[in-house]
Amino acid sequence: MTTTLISIERPTRAPKKPLAFTIDGRAVTVEEGTTILAACRTIGIEIPTLCFLETLRPVNACRLCVVEVEGARVLAPSCSRTAEAGMVVYTKSARVIHARRLVLEFLASSVDLSTTPGMAELLAEYDCKPERYGPPKPHALAGERDAAIAGHHAAPDPDFAATVGQPVMVDNDLYVRDYAKCVLCYKCVEACGADHQNSFAIAVAGRGFNARISTEMAVPLPDSACVYCGNCIAVCPTGALMAKPEFDMRAAGSWNIEAQTTTDTICPYCGVGCTLSLHVQDNTIVKATSPLENSITLGNLCVKGRFGWQYVQPGPSADSATTRDG
Amino acid sequence: MDIRLLQAVPSDTERAAVDAVLGAPASGWDGGVRVNARDSHLAYGGRAMRERRHELVPALQALQARVGWISEGGLGYVCERLQVPPAEAWGVATFYALLATSPRPRRMLHVCDDVGCRDNGGREVEAALVAAGGPAVAHEPSGTHMQLDANTPAWMHSPCLGLCDQAPAVLVTDAGDPAVERLIGRVTADVARALLAGAAPGADALANTVVPQVGDPSLVLLQRVGVVDPTSLTAYRNAGGYAALGRALQLGAEGVIAEVTASRLVGRGGAAFPTGRKWEAVRTQRATPHYLICNADESEPGTFKDRVLLTGDPFAIVEAMTIAAFATGCEHGFVYLRAEYPLANERLQGAITQARAAGLLGENILGQPFRFDIEIRRGAGAYICGEETALFESIEGKRGEPRSKPPFPVQSGVFGKPTLVNNVETLANVLPIVLHGGAAFAAIGTTQSTGTRLFCLSGAVERPGVYEAPFGTSLKALLKTAGASPRMRAVLLGGAAGTFLPAADTDFPLSLEGARAAETTLGSGVVMVFDDSQDLEAAVLRIAAFFRDESCGQCVPCRVGTVRQEEALHRLARGKTRGGAEAEFALLEEIGVAMRDASICGLGQTAYAAVESAVKRLQLFQGGAV
């Protein structure tokens, strides 16, 4: 779960005051306004995160990054809590380890984390035993979770642990939504909304364990405000949102990340000049992304850059195409 | 903002209901008729439109009240009027339990099956309703909704309706123009059947609010309840009302805060934060405007004290809010009132209207250069909105998801401005403090817990109701006063977020320090008595279900932890443990500690409290009785 810290250029302001505090017994000096997480990373202390991304406003919902602040009643989310002078922070206390282990177990026992990068290692590191909550309940039927009524649920089945399992939603040619893999990190909602794209095609609907990412009335994406920029896919930490080619290749067993190379180029479509990272497997483009740390895109693209690269290579769509000279 | 709106067309009725709240549309840009000469070259919207976002919930409530549910056309029209993206509005509508997003009949019965009602007649009511009208409304496992006819009343379960002293309780909602809402107490099977058959609901259970101690000269907070006409400003003033506001204006803002600080009053909503310190923090904030919020979202199971104050003495709350606003520099006040209290809404609205007409709200209050007004915002069925930061989100027209603190409300509250949030009972204490001085107030109670406290007695007691007692009164004495059952087995103190106490542990002083020493909490003042006729394990399961239902779902520890907690309890209750009872208790403890340590807000942090006490102090789920 290692993520590079990105510094985003901001307009020049009055210099921020330095402040000193302690992390795991080590004295740290950071600028005023620095989060505990950022401070930890400057001194090489690794803290796992799931809902945090440098390019999005922290929602501190996953609680994986919690740390103990001396004198505080409860643990603090390091991704959003700013450091204060004299603060004494512990990142590996027994309370912290317990909370992180349980958060990971809660997720692993209720969500399919099989395509979450680094998750297997994290579950092992924290000695998680998600199976102790019982065997996972069979998947809900399509639409069942969308129809839930806030404040009501059926009595639990003592033989199973409830999950968010449900069928994959494949309602367009560009990307799929597999909400059985959704940890409700809010990143896609933020990327679709005011943080990046301003399309507002999706939001969190429902409440409690039935809270879910949804379009209005849970309509299929083609009927929603979605513009297929795919910026939600770019920020999804679990693979719940996945471009169709990757999804199909994974289903066919041909997706091989070790065999892939990444080549950066500039998107050929318009004059903005977004950096495009082409993921290539067997001399075929299988995915297009943009680097998170690119100052122009912040990882974002539009529908053309993210999905419109089939013309480069032979394929069903190229068969009928004619060349300019032809 | 260029948003994609819905194509569905609202009915004339839906359009009228929304326009009644939002006013007529100004142009073709927000749902009105497009006039080319006016609208074709000029777009309306932007900041002015975004600033209306806070009207989203009232607009959705208008559709619910008029039609009984929020249709696609209705939702779309609200989105067009307020320029809210439909997905976001859908997220808000599906968050609140009393907003329906699938067709519902015009009449719905919301039947309390919570801890206060289920063993006190609730089960009989439920059985009668099942026999007469079939099962409670829920979604079908197929992912569709129960097919309901608009003209055939239906019923559904409800968490605590705040009528535990008159159990069992039913909230009747009749959509229409005007919509009718009635909270009915002491519902019998016959009454339930008649309501389901469409009979008129009759008067609200609280039309004549009285308290068991009515007439007792020692009453402070309850002195006017059941004695002074709650619908008449004249009666209130004749009973000494508004003397405190006059005195406050003489004292000045800092003088008022000095008295409140000297009184050592602490918040009565559950957290017991020093009120004077909070007021001073808001007063000294440089950002403007300051907002005042009276938290009347009382939804803690077993709690009904604020309801009694709001229906029995509404002018006192209006006056106390005016004093708080004066002391802290607020010009605008909100009362966030839980949806399930229609009569409190009516009484409070009446009090505000009369106060405004008499120059006690509005400009130049009592001839002074002081301006303040109050707006009621009604909840829509979400316990979490009693959490102050979730309450802000709800007022702002969003899902009631708590914010991370810091920043604290005194710095950045509703609309990002300094905000004073006080519980109804806390505010009620301000009047005696201002009138008689902080020192006189501090002389009541114990040295560490000053003043009197309201307690909500319910369950197996002969005289249920709200009791006022000085801090330090013993729980045993209070139980005796209310006529607790001689076969009492346990007391739930402080509500669902409180603790169960075995009958033997009920002899200690009811004060903050006394409760701490007894390893419990006074919470919101709930004293719910269970005797041997009640199923305590079922009550604990209901509390676990309550937290699962009411979790907003934002953070993992609470969203999943409340589910895992309920599952473990069900395994214990049905003898299907994974590895034996001890292993399940250990698992519950691990889940509980993670929820307490890592949840964003107080809901998750206290979701294990009652369960923990039931396991450790009542020794429930061991296969034997207490």
CSV table of N, CA and C in Angstrom, one decimal, chain B residues 460-573:
chain,number,residue,atom,x,y,z
B,460,ALA,N,-41.2,-1.3,33.6
B,460,ALA,CA,-42.0,-1.9,34.7
B,460,ALA,C,-42.1,-1.0,35.9
B,461,VAL,N,-42.7,0.2,35.7
B,461,VAL,CA,-43.0,1.1,36.8
B,461,VAL,C,-44.5,1.5,36.8
B,462,GLU,N,-45.0,1.7,38.0
B,462,GLU,CA,-46.4,2.0,38.1
B,462,GLU,C,-46.7,3.4,37.6
B,463,ARG,N,-45.8,4.4,37.8
B,463,ARG,CA,-46.1,5.8,37.4
B,463,ARG,C,-45.0,6.2,36.5
B,464,PRO,N,-45.0,5.8,35.2
B,464,PRO,CA,-44.0,6.2,34.3
B,464,PRO,C,-44.1,7.7,34.0
B,465,GLY,N,-43.0,8.3,33.5
B,465,GLY,CA,-43.1,9.7,33.1
B,465,GLY,C,-41.7,10.3,33.4
B,466,VAL,N,-41.7,11.7,33.1
B,466,VAL,CA,-40.5,12.4,33.4
B,466,VAL,C,-40.5,12.9,34.8
B,467,TYR,N,-39.4,12.7,35.5
B,467,TYR,CA,-39.3,13.1,36.9
B,467,TYR,C,-38.1,14.1,37.0
B,468,GLU,N,-38.3,15.1,37.8
B,468,GLU,CA,-37.2,16.1,38.0
B,468,GLU,C,-36.6,15.8,39.4
B,469,ALA,N,-35.3,15.7,39.5
B,469,ALA,CA,-34.7,15.4,40.8
B,469,ALA,C,-33.4,16.1,40.9
B,470,PRO,N,-33.0,16.7,42.1
B,470,PRO,CA,-31.7,17.3,42.2
B,470,PRO,C,-30.6,16.2,42.0
B,471,PHE,N,-29.5,16.6,41.3
B,471,PHE,CA,-28.4,15.7,41.2
B,471,PHE,C,-28.1,15.2,42.6
B,472,GLY,N,-27.7,13.9,42.7
B,472,GLY,CA,-27.4,13.3,44.0
B,472,GLY,C,-28.5,12.5,44.6
B,473,THR,N,-29.7,12.6,44.1
B,473,THR,CA,-30.8,11.8,44.5
B,473,THR,C,-30.5,10.3,44.2
B,474,SER,N,-30.8,9.4,45.1
B,474,SER,CA,-30.4,8.1,44.8
B,474,SER,C,-31.3,7.4,43.8
B,475,LEU,N,-30.7,6.6,43.0
B,475,LEU,CA,-31.5,5.9,41.9
B,475,LEU,C,-32.6,5.0,42.6
B,476,LYS,N,-32.2,4.5,43.8
B,476,LYS,CA,-33.2,3.6,44.5
B,476,LYS,C,-34.4,4.4,44.9
B,477,ALA,N,-34.2,5.7,45.4
B,477,ALA,CA,-35.3,6.5,45.8
B,477,ALA,C,-36.2,6.9,44.6
B,478,LEU,N,-35.5,7.2,43.5
B,478,LEU,CA,-36.2,7.6,42.3
B,478,LEU,C,-37.1,6.4,41.8
B,479,LEU,N,-36.5,5.2,41.8
B,479,LEU,CA,-37.3,4.0,41.4
B,479,LEU,C,-38.5,3.8,42.3
B,480,LYS,N,-38.3,4.1,43.6
B,480,LYS,CA,-39.4,4.0,44.6
B,480,LYS,C,-40.5,5.0,44.3
B,481,THR,N,-40.1,6.2,44.0
B,481,THR,CA,-41.1,7.3,43.7
B,481,THR,C,-41.9,6.9,42.5
B,482,ALA,N,-41.3,6.3,41.5
B,482,ALA,CA,-42.0,6.0,40.3
B,482,ALA,C,-42.8,4.6,40.4
B,483,GLY,N,-42.5,3.9,41.5
B,483,GLY,CA,-43.2,2.7,41.7
B,483,GLY,C,-42.7,1.5,40.9
B,484,ALA,N,-41.4,1.4,41.0
B,484,ALA,CA,-40.7,0.3,40.2
B,484,ALA,C,-41.3,-1.1,40.7
B,485,SER,N,-41.4,-2.0,39.7
B,485,SER,CA,-41.9,-3.3,40.0
B,485,SER,C,-41.0,-4.0,41.1
B,486,PRO,N,-41.7,-4.6,42.1
B,486,PRO,CA,-40.9,-5.3,43.1
B,486,PRO,C,-40.2,-6.5,42.6
B,487,ARG,N,-40.5,-6.9,41.4
B,487,ARG,CA,-39.8,-8.0,40.7
B,487,ARG,C,-38.8,-7.5,39.7
B,488,MET,N,-38.3,-6.3,40.0
B,488,MET,CA,-37.3,-5.6,39.1
B,488,MET,C,-36.1,-6.5,39.0
B,489,ARG,N,-35.7,-6.7,37.7
B,489,ARG,CA,-34.4,-7.5,37.5
B,489,ARG,C,-33.3,-6.6,37.1
B,490,ALA,N,-33.6,-5.6,36.3
B,490,ALA,CA,-32.5,-4.7,35.8
B,490,ALA,C,-33.0,-3.4,35.4
B,491,VAL,N,-32.1,-2.4,35.3
B,491,VAL,CA,-32.4,-1.1,34.9
B,491,VAL,C,-31.5,-0.7,33.7
B,492,LEU,N,-32.1,-0.2,32.7
B,492,LEU,CA,-31.3,0.4,31.6
B,492,LEU,C,-31.1,1.9,31.9
B,493,LEU,N,-29.9,2.3,32.2
B,493,LEU,CA,-29.7,3.7,32.6
B,493,LEU,C,-28.9,4.4,31.5
B,494,GLY,N,-29.5,5.5,31.0
B,494,GLY,CA,-28.8,6.3,30.0
B,494,GLY,C,-29.1,6.0,28.6
B,495,GLY,N,-30.0,5.0,28.4
B,495,GLY,CA,-30.4,4.8,27.0
B,495,GLY,C,-29.6,3.6,26.3
B,496,ALA,N,-29.9,3.5,25.0
B,496,ALA,CA,-29.2,2.4,24.3
B,496,ALA,C,-27.7,2.6,24.3
B,497,ALA,N,-27.2,3.8,24.5
B,497,ALA,CA,-25.8,4.1,24.6
B,497,ALA,C,-25.4,4.1,26.1
B,498,GLY,N,-26.3,3.7,27.0
B,498,GLY,CA,-26.0,3.6,28.4
B,498,GLY,C,-25.6,2.2,28.8
B,499,THR,N,-26.0,1.9,30.1
B,499,THR,CA,-25.7,0.6,30.6
B,499,THR,C,-26.8,-0.1,31.3
B,500,PHE,N,-26.8,-1.4,31.3
B,500,PHE,CA,-27.8,-2.2,32.1
B,500,PHE,C,-27.2,-2.4,33.5
B,501,LEU,N,-28.0,-2.2,34.5
B,501,LEU,CA,-27.6,-2.4,35.9
B,501,LEU,C,-28.4,-3.5,36.5
B,502,PRO,N,-27.9,-4.5,37.1
B,502,PRO,CA,-28.7,-5.5,37.9
B,502,PRO,C,-29.4,-4.8,39.0
B,503,ALA,N,-30.6,-5.3,39.4
B,503,ALA,CA,-31.4,-4.6,40.5
B,503,ALA,C,-30.6,-4.3,41.7
B,504,ALA,N,-29.6,-5.2,42.0
B,504,ALA,CA,-28.8,-5.0,43.3
B,504,ALA,C,-27.9,-3.8,43.2
B,505,ASP,N,-27.6,-3.3,41.9
B,505,ASP,CA,-26.7,-2.2,41.8
B,505,ASP,C,-27.3,-0.9,41.6
B,506,THR,N,-28.5,-0.7,42.1
B,506,THR,CA,-29.3,0.5,41.8
B,506,THR,C,-29.3,1.5,43.0
B,507,ASP,N,-28.4,1.2,44.0
B,507,ASP,CA,-28.4,2.2,45.1
B,507,ASP,C,-27.2,3.0,45.1
B,508,PHE,N,-27.2,4.1,44.3
B,508,PHE,CA,-26.1,5.0,44.2
B,508,PHE,C,-26.7,6.4,43.8
B,509,PRO,N,-26.0,7.5,44.2
B,509,PRO,CA,-26.5,8.8,43.9
B,509,PRO,C,-26.4,9.1,42.4
B,510,LEU,N,-27.5,9.7,41.9
B,510,LEU,CA,-27.6,10.0,40.5
B,510,LEU,C,-26.9,11.4,40.3
B,511,SER,N,-25.6,11.3,40.1
B,511,SER,CA,-24.8,12.5,39.8
B,511,SER,C,-23.8,12.1,38.8
B,512,LEU,N,-23.1,13.0,38.2
B,512,LEU,CA,-22.0,12.6,37.2
B,512,LEU,C,-21.0,11.7,37.9
B,513,GLU,N,-20.6,12.2,39.1
B,513,GLU,CA,-19.5,11.5,39.8
B,513,GLU,C,-20.1,10.2,40.4
B,514,GLY,N,-21.3,10.2,40.8
B,514,GLY,CA,-21.9,9.0,41.4
B,514,GLY,C,-22.0,7.9,40.3
B,515,ALA,N,-22.5,8.3,39.1
B,515,ALA,CA,-22.6,7.4,38.0
B,515,ALA,C,-21.2,6.8,37.6
B,516,ARG,N,-20.2,7.7,37.6
B,516,ARG,CA,-18.9,7.3,37.3
B,516,ARG,C,-18.4,6.2,38.2
B,517,ALA,N,-18.6,6.5,39.5
B,517,ALA,CA,-18.2,5.6,40.5
B,517,ALA,C,-18.9,4.2,40.4
B,518,ALA,N,-20.2,4.3,39.9
B,518,ALA,CA,-20.9,3.1,39.8
B,518,ALA,C,-20.7,2.5,38.4
B,519,GLU,N,-19.7,3.0,37.7
B,519,GLU,CA,-19.3,2.5,36.3
B,519,GLU,C,-20.5,2.5,35.4
B,520,THR,N,-21.2,3.6,35.4
B,520,THR,CA,-22.3,3.8,34.4
B,520,THR,C,-22.4,5.2,34.0
B,521,THR,N,-23.4,5.6,33.3
B,521,THR,CA,-23.5,6.9,32.8
B,521,THR,C,-25.0,7.3,32.9
B,522,LEU,N,-25.2,8.6,33.2
B,522,LEU,CA,-26.6,9.1,33.2
B,522,LEU,C,-27.1,9.3,31.8
B,523,GLY,N,-26.2,9.5,30.9
B,523,GLY,CA,-26.6,9.7,29.5
B,523,GLY,C,-27.7,10.7,29.3
B,524,SER,N,-28.7,10.3,28.7
B,524,SER,CA,-29.8,11.2,28.4
B,524,SER,C,-30.9,11.1,29.5
B,525,GLY,N,-30.6,10.5,30.6
B,525,GLY,CA,-31.6,10.4,31.7
B,525,GLY,C,-32.6,9.3,31.6
B,526,VAL,N,-32.3,8.3,30.9
B,526,VAL,CA,-33.2,7.1,30.7
B,526,VAL,C,-33.1,6.2,32.0
B,527,VAL,N,-34.2,5.9,32.5
B,527,VAL,CA,-34.3,4.9,33.6
B,527,VAL,C,-35.4,3.9,33.2
B,528,MET,N,-35.0,2.9,32.5
B,528,MET,CA,-36.0,1.9,32.0
B,528,MET,C,-35.9,0.6,32.8
B,529,VAL,N,-37.0,0.3,33.4
B,529,VAL,CA,-37.0,-0.8,34.4
B,529,VAL,C,-37.5,-2.1,33.7
B,530,PHE,N,-36.8,-3.2,33.9
B,530,PHE,CA,-37.2,-4.5,33.4
B,530,PHE,C,-37.5,-5.4,34.6
B,531,ASP,N,-38.6,-6.1,34.5
B,531,ASP,CA,-38.9,-7.1,35.6
B,531,ASP,C,-38.9,-8.5,35.0
B,532,ASP,N,-39.4,-9.5,35.7
B,532,ASP,CA,-39.3,-10.8,35.2
B,532,ASP,C,-40.3,-11.2,34.1
B,533,SER,N,-41.2,-10.2,33.8
B,533,SER,CA,-42.1,-10.4,32.7
B,533,SER,C,-41.5,-10.1,31.4
B,534,GLN,N,-40.3,-9.5,31.4
B,534,GLN,CA,-39.7,-9.0,30.1
B,534,GLN,C,-38.5,-9.9,29.7
B,535,ASP,N,-38.3,-9.9,28.5
B,535,ASP,CA,-37.2,-10.7,27.9
B,535,ASP,C,-36.0,-9.8,27.7
B,536,LEU,N,-35.1,-9.9,28.6
B,536,LEU,CA,-33.9,-9.0,28.6
B,536,LEU,C,-33.0,-9.3,27.4
B,537,GLU,N,-32.8,-10.6,27.1
B,537,GLU,CA,-32.0,-10.9,25.9
B,537,GLU,C,-32.5,-10.3,24.7
B,538,ALA,N,-33.9,-10.4,24.5
B,538,ALA,CA,-34.5,-9.8,23.3
B,538,ALA,C,-34.3,-8.3,23.3
B,539,ALA,N,-34.3,-7.7,24.5
B,539,ALA,CA,-34.0,-6.2,24.5
B,539,ALA,C,-32.6,-5.9,24.1
B,540,VAL,N,-31.7,-6.7,24.5
B,540,VAL,CA,-30.3,-6.5,24.1
B,540,VAL,C,-30.2,-6.7,22.6
B,541,LEU,N,-30.8,-7.7,22.0
B,541,LEU,CA,-30.8,-7.9,20.6
B,541,LEU,C,-31.4,-6.7,19.9
B,542,ARG,N,-32.5,-6.2,20.4
B,542,ARG,CA,-33.1,-5.0,19.8
B,542,ARG,C,-32.1,-3.8,19.8
B,543,ILE,N,-31.4,-3.6,20.9
B,543,ILE,CA,-30.5,-2.5,20.9
B,543,ILE,C,-29.4,-2.7,19.9
B,544,ALA,N,-28.9,-4.0,19.7
B,544,ALA,CA,-27.9,-4.2,18.7
B,544,ALA,C,-28.4,-3.9,17.3
B,545,ALA,N,-29.7,-4.3,17.1
B,545,ALA,CA,-30.3,-4.0,15.8
B,545,ALA,C,-30.4,-2.5,15.6
B,546,PHE,N,-30.8,-1.8,16.7
B,546,PHE,CA,-30.9,-0.4,16.6
B,546,PHE,C,-29.6,0.3,16.1
B,547,PHE,N,-28.5,-0.1,16.7
B,547,PHE,CA,-27.3,0.5,16.3
B,547,PHE,C,-26.9,0.2,14.9
B,548,ARG,N,-27.2,-1.0,14.4
B,548,ARG,CA,-27.0,-1.4,13.1
B,548,ARG,C,-27.8,-0.6,12.1
B,549,ASP,N,-29.1,-0.4,12.5
B,549,ASP,CA,-30.0,0.4,11.7
B,549,ASP,C,-29.6,1.8,11.6
B,550,GLU,N,-29.2,2.4,12.7
B,550,GLU,CA,-29.0,3.8,12.8
B,550,GLU,C,-27.5,4.2,12.5
B,551,SER,N,-26.6,3.3,12.3
B,551,SER,CA,-25.3,3.7,11.8
B,551,SER,C,-25.4,4.4,10.5
B,552,CYS,N,-24.7,5.5,10.3
B,552,CYS,CA,-24.8,6.2,9.1
B,552,CYS,C,-24.1,5.4,7.9
B,553,GLY,N,-23.1,4.6,8.3
B,553,GLY,CA,-22.5,3.7,7.3
B,553,GLY,C,-21.2,4.4,6.8
B,554,GLN,N,-20.8,5.5,7.4
B,554,GLN,CA,-19.6,6.2,6.8
B,554,GLN,C,-18.3,5.5,7.2
B,555,CYS,N,-18.1,5.1,8.5
B,555,CYS,CA,-16.8,4.6,8.9
B,555,CYS,C,-17.0,3.1,9.1
B,556,VAL,N,-15.9,2.4,8.8
B,556,VAL,CA,-15.9,0.9,8.8
B,556,VAL,C,-16.1,0.3,10.2
B,557,PRO,N,-15.5,0.8,11.2
B,557,PRO,CA,-15.7,0.2,12.5
B,557,PRO,C,-17.2,0.1,12.9
B,558,CYS,N,-17.9,1.2,12.7
B,558,CYS,CA,-19.3,1.2,13.1
B,558,CYS,C,-20.2,0.5,12.0
B,559,ARG,N,-19.9,0.8,10.7
B,559,ARG,CA,-20.8,0.2,9.7
B,559,ARG,C,-20.8,-1.3,9.7
B,560,VAL,N,-19.6,-1.9,9.9
B,560,VAL,CA,-19.5,-3.4,9.9
B,560,VAL,C,-19.5,-3.9,11.4
B,561,GLY,N,-18.9,-3.1,12.3
B,561,GLY,CA,-18.9,-3.6,13.7
B,561,GLY,C,-20.2,-3.8,14.3
B,562,THR,N,-21.2,-2.9,14.0
B,562,THR,CA,-22.5,-3.1,14.5
B,562,THR,C,-23.2,-4.3,13.9
B,563,VAL,N,-22.8,-4.7,12.7
B,563,VAL,CA,-23.4,-5.9,12.1
B,563,VAL,C,-22.8,-7.1,12.8
B,564,ARG,N,-21.5,-7.1,12.9
B,564,ARG,CA,-20.8,-8.3,13.5
B,564,ARG,C,-21.2,-8.4,15.0
B,565,GLN,N,-21.5,-7.3,15.7
B,565,GLN,CA,-21.9,-7.4,17.1
B,565,GLN,C,-23.3,-8.1,17.1
B,566,GLU,N,-24.2,-7.6,16.2
B,566,GLU,CA,-25.5,-8.2,16.2
B,566,GLU,C,-25.5,-9.7,15.9
B,567,GLU,N,-24.6,-10.0,14.9
B,567,GLU,CA,-24.6,-11.4,14.5
B,567,GLU,C,-24.1,-12.3,15.7
B,568,ALA,N,-23.0,-11.8,16.4
B,568,ALA,CA,-22.5,-12.6,17.5
B,568,ALA,C,-23.6,-12.8,18.6
B,569,LEU,N,-24.4,-11.8,18.9
B,569,LEU,CA,-25.4,-11.9,19.9
B,569,LEU,C,-26.5,-12.9,19.4
B,570,HIS,N,-26.8,-12.8,18.1
B,570,HIS,CA,-27.8,-13.8,17.6
B,570,HIS,C,-27.3,-15.2,17.7
B,571,ARG,N,-26.0,-15.4,17.5
B,571,ARG,CA,-25.5,-16.8,17.6
B,571,ARG,C,-25.6,-17.2,19.0
B,572,LEU,N,-25.3,-16.3,20.0
B,572,LEU,CA,-25.4,-16.7,21.4
B,572,LEU,C,-26.8,-17.0,21.8
B,573,ALA,N,-27.7,-16.1,21.3
B,573,ALA,CA,-29.1,-16.3,21.7
B,573,ALA,C,-29.7,-17.6,21.2
